[in-house]
Structure formats: structure tokens, C-alpha cells
Amino acid sequence: METGHGIKYRQLHIEDYLREIPAEQGRETGEYAHERITGNPDTNTDFRTDNLLDTILRSDNLNAAYKKVKTNKGVGGIAGMQVDELLPYLREHQSELVEQVREGKYKPNPVRRVEIPKEEKGKTRKLGIPTVVDRVIQQAIAQELTPLYEEQFSDNSIGFRPGRGAHDALERCRKYINEGYVYVVSMDLQSYFDTVNHSKLIEVLSRTVKDGRVISLIHKYLKAGVMEDGGFHATTEGVPQGGPLSPLCGNVMLNELDKELERRGHKYVRYADDCLILCKSRKSAERTMENIVPFITGKLFLKVNLQKTTVSHVSKIKYLGYGFYRHKGKCRMRIHPKSVAKMKNRIRELTTRGNKWSNQEREEKLRSYARGWINYYRYADMKSLMEQTDEWLRHRIRAVYWKQWKKVRTRYKMLRALHLPEWKVHEMANCRKGVWRAAGMLNSALTKRIIVDRLGYPDMTAHYLKVRVNY
């Protein structure tokens, strides 16, 4: 009988099916064969970009790409193959696949169109889901391009970069606001990922990537098309969101904007296509907006939504779900009202009395959502909001339970289990009030202690006080 350790070892060995190159030649040591071949350290970068496809197709890089795709999971593309079917396919077809890519004969599949709702009511974000095989190849490309471009990207570019997140962007905003940059140009790039100019992107990529085979492969992905409503649609512009290459290509394009803003001496923060330019006066901000829009439209061939591109005081803006305000001369962050509304709508969905979840499922979903939401907004000053939300949430939970206790005898049974006096049990069990009003009556029965400690529902205030960031 095979031990658990043996099974784990065998699984790791199987998943390293692509790893044929010794570890000392791979990324484990940070040494690469091409760096030793060149001999001259001054030529390393040129050699690396001139022969980039060979590096991308290295077994260790492809194996790492497969593992990343497997970890990320996700739905399959138009081919129908799912992530859990990927390993057997690659083990059988790896040589053929690598050879096709190397010889320039590989043809990417069209992406599958998926639409997800945006915050604005009635609007959706279009995703393009590549096949799982295309995801592996894109991931392999991204893994080798990322270190090249990380050397070039600005510190003010935050989104979709290793080791950086939304909180870093917010902290940088707070730093600039504390320095007196309190008027903001909020740039709105209209449908950015859907309108990236292919020719311009290829031109920008070619400045760094000197291997024409890689440029050609990326171009094929850009032109692969979309399957939507049962038909094929050609793609003449845009970088479909949903593949591993999209975030990197998006940042490569907007790095041109970053360089222009820095050349002009502006303070700015960019999280993907969500860009703020911070100025010390309204007049300066208005002048900045007038001057930068022609660069974006005329040089980068991107579309600016002039109705949504605005100049405002920092106290009026929403950025990454947060708002800003000044207290005792310092910038502080709060949760934006739209983010509060979105949170409450989600809690309503999770506590709707008509859904089919068990109480345990509801508790797990609420606890998971509350923890993730608070962890993201832990920089905001929101103790009183959490206290109010807790009271409201517990009222909704009581309403759910009261709705479940439809019959009088069920109410007797459940209320007695809560060790209430018999007169109280009789009074509450025979209550004829509506569900919401009856839930208020349950305060003395389903107490906070029972709801949180015994039933396991979240205490949002307690978790917030545990994780909040003091600055």
C-alpha cells in the first residue's frame, strides 16, 4: 500500500513532467544558461531578448506556467478542456506543441466571451477566456517578459505587478495628499482593455523584445478573435481580459503614459487603467487635464471618456473603493458610500430568507465574505459603521431563523432550547407580528453571544478592530 508521502512524491514528480533541465540551470538558483554562454555581462540583456522564445520554451518555465494555470483554476475556453484535463493532454502532446510554437506554426484559439456585471447598474465587463492550453503558453510568455519590464515600470504603477496591491496605491495617494497635492485629475480611459491599438502595442513591445518570433506569437494572440453567441468575431483592437498576458500588455502600453507624466514632473498613481494625477491647485489640475488628454488620444491612440474624466478635490473622489479626508492636517481614508452600499447589497443577498442554503452554508458564506471585505477595507476609519452593520446583520439573521420557525410548535421547541422563561416562550411563540418586527423581539433570545459564539456568524466590529491599520 502506498503511503501518503509516496503519493505526494509521485504527484509532484508527475507534475514536473516538463522539467528536464537541471535545477542549476533554472530559476531556482537565478542562473540561466544563456547568461553563462555569452561570457560578456554587457551583452546578457540583448542575448536574452534576441533569443527570448528559447527561454520561454524551456522545460522549467513551461512547467511553472502549467502549475500557475492549475493553481488559478478557472473555466475552460472554446475547446471545452478543463484545467484538470490539462496534465494528461500536455504529457501526450508536449513535444508537438513546443515544436509548433518554436517554428511559428502554432495558431491560438479564439477566446470565449464571458460578461460579468460591473458596479454601474446594467453594465458589464467583457472577459475573453483563452483555452487552458493557450493559458499555459501565455503564462510562459508572461513569466519571462515580466522581469524585463519590471526594470522599466514606474514605482507609481501599482496594479497587476508582483508584490504590489491596491493598498500600496492608496498609501502612495495618501503620501501625495499629505504633501499638499489635494486636487485630482481622475482619468477615465474608455473601455481600455477593449480598445488598445494593436500596432502601437506591438511597436512598444518591440523596443524591448528583440526576438521577432515572440512578437509574432503575441500578435497572433491579439488577433485570435472571439467566439460569442455561437459565431466568430475578428479582433482588430483590444487585449482580451481573462488571459495571463492581458495585465502585462496593459501595463506595457500605459508605461508610455507613466513616462510622459514623469517627464512633465507630475505626481500620479496608476492602478492598471485607473489613474489619478495629483496637483496642488484646481487651476494646475485643469491645465494638466487639458494637456495630457491629447497625448493619450494622439500618441497612444486610446479613448478618453471626457464626461467621466474630471478635476475634483480629493475629498470628492472614489479610488479603489476608498474615499479621502483630512483630519488634524493629515490625510485619512474612509470607505466610500458606494462601497458601503455594495457591501450591504451583498449581505442582503446572503441573508435573503427565500434562498435554499442551510444555516451552516449561510454562516460560512457570511463569515468568508465579511472577513475578506474587512481585510480589504482595513485602512478605512469605520468602527462606527461596523457597529451599525453588525446590529443590522444580526437583525437579518434573526429574521431568517424566525422565518424558518413557521409553526407555533416549532417556535416553542426552538425558544425553549434557548432557555427562556416559559411565559416568554409562550408570548413569543404566539406572536403574530411580521417577520421583520418579530426579529426585533428575538433580541433577548438570539443574543449577540449566541449568534456569534454558538452559531458562528461574523462579528464584523471585532474583526475590524483586530486587523485595522493605524497610520
Coordinates of C-alpha atoms in Angstrom, one line a residue, residues 399-414 428-432 435:
A399 CA -35.4 37.3 10.7
V400 CA -34.0 34.3 8.8
Y401 CA -34.4 32.0 11.8
W402 CA -37.9 33.3 12.6
K403 CA -38.9 32.7 9.0
Q404 CA -37.8 29.1 9.4
W405 CA -39.8 28.6 12.6
K406 CA -43.1 28.8 10.7
K407 CA -45.3 26.7 13.1
V408 CA -46.1 27.6 16.6
R409 CA -44.9 24.2 18.0
T410 CA -41.6 24.7 16.2
R411 CA -41.2 28.1 17.9
Y412 CA -42.0 26.6 21.3
K413 CA -39.3 23.9 20.7
M414 CA -36.6 26.4 19.5
M428 CA -43.0 34.9 21.5
A429 CA -44.3 31.6 20.1
N430 CA -47.7 33.0 19.6
C431 CA -46.5 36.3 18.1
R432 CA -48.5 37.4 15.1
V435 CA -41.1 38.7 10.2

